[in-house]
PDB file of C-alpha atoms in Angstrom:
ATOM      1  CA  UNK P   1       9.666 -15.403  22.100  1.00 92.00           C
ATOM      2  CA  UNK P   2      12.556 -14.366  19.966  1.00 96.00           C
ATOM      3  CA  UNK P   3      16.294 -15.250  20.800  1.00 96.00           C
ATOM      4  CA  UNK P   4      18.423 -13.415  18.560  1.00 97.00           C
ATOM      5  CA  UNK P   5      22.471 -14.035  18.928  1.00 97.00           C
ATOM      6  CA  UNK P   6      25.816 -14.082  16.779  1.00 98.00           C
ATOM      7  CA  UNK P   7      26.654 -10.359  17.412  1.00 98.00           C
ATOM      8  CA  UNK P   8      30.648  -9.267  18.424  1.00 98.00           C
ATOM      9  CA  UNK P   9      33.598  -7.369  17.267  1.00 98.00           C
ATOM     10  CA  UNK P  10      34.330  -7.539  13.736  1.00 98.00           C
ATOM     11  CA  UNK P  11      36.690  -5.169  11.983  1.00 98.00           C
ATOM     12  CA  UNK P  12      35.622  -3.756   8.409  1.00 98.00           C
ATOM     13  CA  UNK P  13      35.541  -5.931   5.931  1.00 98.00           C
ATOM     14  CA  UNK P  14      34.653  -9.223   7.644  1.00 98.00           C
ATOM     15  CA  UNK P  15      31.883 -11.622   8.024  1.00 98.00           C
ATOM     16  CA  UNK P  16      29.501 -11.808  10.126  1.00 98.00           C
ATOM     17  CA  UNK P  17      26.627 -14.107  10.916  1.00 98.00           C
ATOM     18  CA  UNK P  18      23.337 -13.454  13.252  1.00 98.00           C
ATOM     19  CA  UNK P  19      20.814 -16.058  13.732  1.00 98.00           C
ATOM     20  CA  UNK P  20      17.305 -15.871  16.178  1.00 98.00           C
ATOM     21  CA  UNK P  21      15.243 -18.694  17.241  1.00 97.00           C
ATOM     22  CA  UNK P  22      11.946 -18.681  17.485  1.00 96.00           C
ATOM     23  CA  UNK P  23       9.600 -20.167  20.481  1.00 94.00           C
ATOM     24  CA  UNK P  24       6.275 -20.985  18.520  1.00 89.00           C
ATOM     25  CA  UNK P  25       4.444 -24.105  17.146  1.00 88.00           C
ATOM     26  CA  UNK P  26       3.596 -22.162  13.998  1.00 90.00           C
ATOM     27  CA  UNK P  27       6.270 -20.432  12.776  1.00 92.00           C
ATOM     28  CA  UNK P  28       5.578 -20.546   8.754  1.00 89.00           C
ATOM     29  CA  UNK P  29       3.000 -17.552   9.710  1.00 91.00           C
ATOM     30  CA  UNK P  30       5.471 -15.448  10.769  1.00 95.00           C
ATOM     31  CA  UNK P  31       7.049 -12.927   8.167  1.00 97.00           C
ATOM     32  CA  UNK P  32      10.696 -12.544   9.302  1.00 98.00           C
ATOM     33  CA  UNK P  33      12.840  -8.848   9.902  1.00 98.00           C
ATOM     34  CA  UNK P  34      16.045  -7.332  11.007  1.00 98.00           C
ATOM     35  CA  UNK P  35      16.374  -4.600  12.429  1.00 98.00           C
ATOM     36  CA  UNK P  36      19.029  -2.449  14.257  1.00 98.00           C
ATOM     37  CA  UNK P  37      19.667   0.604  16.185  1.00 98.00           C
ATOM     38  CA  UNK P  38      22.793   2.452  16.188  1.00 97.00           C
ATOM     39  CA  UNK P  39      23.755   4.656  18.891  1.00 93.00           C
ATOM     40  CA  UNK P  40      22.012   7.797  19.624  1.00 95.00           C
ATOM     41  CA  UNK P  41      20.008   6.845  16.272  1.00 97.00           C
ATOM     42  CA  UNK P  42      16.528   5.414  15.471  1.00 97.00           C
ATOM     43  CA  UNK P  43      15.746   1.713  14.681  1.00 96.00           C
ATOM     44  CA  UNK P  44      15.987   1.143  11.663  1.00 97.00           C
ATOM     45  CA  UNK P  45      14.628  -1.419   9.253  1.00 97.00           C
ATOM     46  CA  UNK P  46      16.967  -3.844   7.618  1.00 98.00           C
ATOM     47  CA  UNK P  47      16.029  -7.285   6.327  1.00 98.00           C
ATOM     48  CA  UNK P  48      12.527  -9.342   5.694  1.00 98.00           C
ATOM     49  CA  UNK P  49      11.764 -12.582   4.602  1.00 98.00           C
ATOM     50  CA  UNK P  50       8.445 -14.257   3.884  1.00 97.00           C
ATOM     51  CA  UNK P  51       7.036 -17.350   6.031  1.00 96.00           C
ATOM     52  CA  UNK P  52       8.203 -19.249   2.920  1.00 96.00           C
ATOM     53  CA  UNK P  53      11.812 -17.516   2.543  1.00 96.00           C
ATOM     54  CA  UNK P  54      11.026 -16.853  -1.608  1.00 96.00           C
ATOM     55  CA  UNK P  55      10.646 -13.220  -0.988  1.00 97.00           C
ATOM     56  CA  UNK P  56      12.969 -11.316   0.564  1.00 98.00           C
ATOM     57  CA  UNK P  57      13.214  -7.651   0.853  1.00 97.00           C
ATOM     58  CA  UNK P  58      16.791  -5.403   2.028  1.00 98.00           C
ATOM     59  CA  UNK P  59      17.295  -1.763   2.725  1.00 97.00           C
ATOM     60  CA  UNK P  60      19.062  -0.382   0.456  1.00 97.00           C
ATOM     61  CA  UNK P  61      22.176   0.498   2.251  1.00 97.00           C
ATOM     62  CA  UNK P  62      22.959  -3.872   2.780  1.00 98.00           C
ATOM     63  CA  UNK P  63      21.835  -4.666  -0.658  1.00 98.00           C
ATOM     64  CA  UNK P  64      24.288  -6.933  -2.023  1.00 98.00           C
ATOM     65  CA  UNK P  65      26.082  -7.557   1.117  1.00 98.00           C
ATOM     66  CA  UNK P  66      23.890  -9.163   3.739  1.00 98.00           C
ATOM     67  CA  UNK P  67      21.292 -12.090   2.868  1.00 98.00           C
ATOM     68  CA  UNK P  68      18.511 -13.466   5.055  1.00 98.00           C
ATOM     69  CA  UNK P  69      17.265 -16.518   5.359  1.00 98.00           C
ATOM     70  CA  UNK P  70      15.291 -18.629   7.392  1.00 98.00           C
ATOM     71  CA  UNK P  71      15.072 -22.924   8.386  1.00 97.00           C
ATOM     72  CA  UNK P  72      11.343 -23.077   9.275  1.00 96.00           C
ATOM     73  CA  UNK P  73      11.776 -26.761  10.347  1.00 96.00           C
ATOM     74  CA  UNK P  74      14.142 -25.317  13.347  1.00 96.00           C
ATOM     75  CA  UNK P  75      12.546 -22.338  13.489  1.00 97.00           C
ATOM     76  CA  UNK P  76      14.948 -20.013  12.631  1.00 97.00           C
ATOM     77  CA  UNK P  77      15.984 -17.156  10.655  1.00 98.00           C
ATOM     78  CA  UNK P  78      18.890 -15.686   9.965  1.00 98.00           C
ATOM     79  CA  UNK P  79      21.252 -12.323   8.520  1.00 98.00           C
ATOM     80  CA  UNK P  80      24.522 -13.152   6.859  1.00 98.00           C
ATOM     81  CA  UNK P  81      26.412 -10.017   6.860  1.00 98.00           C
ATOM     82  CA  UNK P  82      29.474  -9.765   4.524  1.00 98.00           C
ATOM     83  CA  UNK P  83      31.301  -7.011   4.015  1.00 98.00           C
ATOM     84  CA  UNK P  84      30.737  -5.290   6.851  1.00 98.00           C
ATOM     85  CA  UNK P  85      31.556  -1.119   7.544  1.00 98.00           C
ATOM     86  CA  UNK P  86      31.773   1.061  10.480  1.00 97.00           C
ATOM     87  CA  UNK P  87      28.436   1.971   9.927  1.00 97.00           C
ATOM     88  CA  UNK P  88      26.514  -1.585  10.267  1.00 98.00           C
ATOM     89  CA  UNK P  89      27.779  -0.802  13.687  1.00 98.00           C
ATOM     90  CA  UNK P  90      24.462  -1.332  15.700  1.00 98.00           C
ATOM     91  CA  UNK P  91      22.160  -3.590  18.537  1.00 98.00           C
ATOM     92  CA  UNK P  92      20.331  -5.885  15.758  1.00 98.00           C
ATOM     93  CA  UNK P  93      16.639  -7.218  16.777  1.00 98.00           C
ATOM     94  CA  UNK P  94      15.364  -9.635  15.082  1.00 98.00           C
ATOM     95  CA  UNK P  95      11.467  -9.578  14.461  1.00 98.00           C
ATOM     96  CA  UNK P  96       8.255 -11.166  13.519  1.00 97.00           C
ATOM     97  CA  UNK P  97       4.730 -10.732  12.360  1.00 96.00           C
ATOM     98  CA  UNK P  98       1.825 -12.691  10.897  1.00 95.00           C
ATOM     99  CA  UNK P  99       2.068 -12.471   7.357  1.00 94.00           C
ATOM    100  CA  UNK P 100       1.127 -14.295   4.385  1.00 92.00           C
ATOM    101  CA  UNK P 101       2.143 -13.543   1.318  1.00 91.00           C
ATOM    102  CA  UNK P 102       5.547 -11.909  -0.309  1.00 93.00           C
ATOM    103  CA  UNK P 103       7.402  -8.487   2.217  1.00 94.00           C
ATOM    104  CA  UNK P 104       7.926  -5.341   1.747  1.00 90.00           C
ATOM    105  CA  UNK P 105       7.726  -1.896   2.670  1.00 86.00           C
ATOM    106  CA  UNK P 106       4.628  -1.213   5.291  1.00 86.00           C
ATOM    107  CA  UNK P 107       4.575  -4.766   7.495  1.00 94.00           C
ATOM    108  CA  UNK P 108       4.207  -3.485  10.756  1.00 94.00           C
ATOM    109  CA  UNK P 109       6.585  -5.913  12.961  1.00 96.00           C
ATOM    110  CA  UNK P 110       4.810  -6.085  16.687  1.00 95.00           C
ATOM    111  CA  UNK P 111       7.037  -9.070  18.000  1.00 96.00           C
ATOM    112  CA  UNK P 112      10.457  -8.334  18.947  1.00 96.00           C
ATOM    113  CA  UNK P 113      13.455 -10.381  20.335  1.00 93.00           C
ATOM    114  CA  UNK P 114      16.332  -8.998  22.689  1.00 93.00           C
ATOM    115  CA  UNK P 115      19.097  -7.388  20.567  1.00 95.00           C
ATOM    116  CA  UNK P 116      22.502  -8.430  19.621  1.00 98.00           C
ATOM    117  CA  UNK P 117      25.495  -6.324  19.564  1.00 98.00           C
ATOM    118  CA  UNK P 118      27.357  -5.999  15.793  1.00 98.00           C
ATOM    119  CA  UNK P 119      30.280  -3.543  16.449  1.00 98.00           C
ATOM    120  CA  UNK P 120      32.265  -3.168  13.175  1.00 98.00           C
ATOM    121  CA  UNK P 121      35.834  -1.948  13.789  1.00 97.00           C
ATOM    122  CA  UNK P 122      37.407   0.221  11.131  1.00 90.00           C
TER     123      UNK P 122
END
């Protein structure tokens, strides 16, 4: 089970931080994701981090603005979003997947968490 929270009302420009929890005794074999949907659009892939946090792969829209990261001894990973525009506006879902090994494009994520709301004021 996935518990995702830290969503709100920013306006553009702030910072924003999301963190999700995760219920399981083995946790470092888990890859990491974000993801989010905005409205009336798809879900979209955002953020992944290995089940040792040294890779780490971004779309390239949050490049240089958000950073994820994960505490594996409290089971947790998280999306620091800086810098944030009208169009990070979105439900974000955090995500996992047994994984070994560094991320990247192609990990198909089957374990989802219950969203959390980013709206980004401008």
């Amino acid at each position: 089970q996935l518990q995702a929270s830290g969503g709100g009302l920013v306006q553009a420009g702030d910072s924003l931080r999301l963190s999700c929890v995760a219920s399981t005794r083995v946790f470092t074999s888990y890859a990491m994701a974000w993801f989010r949907q905005a409205p009336g659009k798809e879900r979209e892939f955002v953020a992944a981090i290995s089940w040792s946090g040294s890779s780490t792969y971004y779309v390239d829209s949050v490049k240089g603005r958000f950073t994820i990261s994960r505490v594996n001894a409290k089971n947790t990973v998280s999306l620091q979003m800086n810098n944030l525009k009208a169009e990070d506006t979105a439900v974000y879902y955090c995500a996992a997947e047994v994984h070994q090994g560094a991320v990247g494009p192609g990990i198909n994520f089957g374990n989802w968490g219950q969203g959390t709301l980013v709206t980004v004021s401008s």
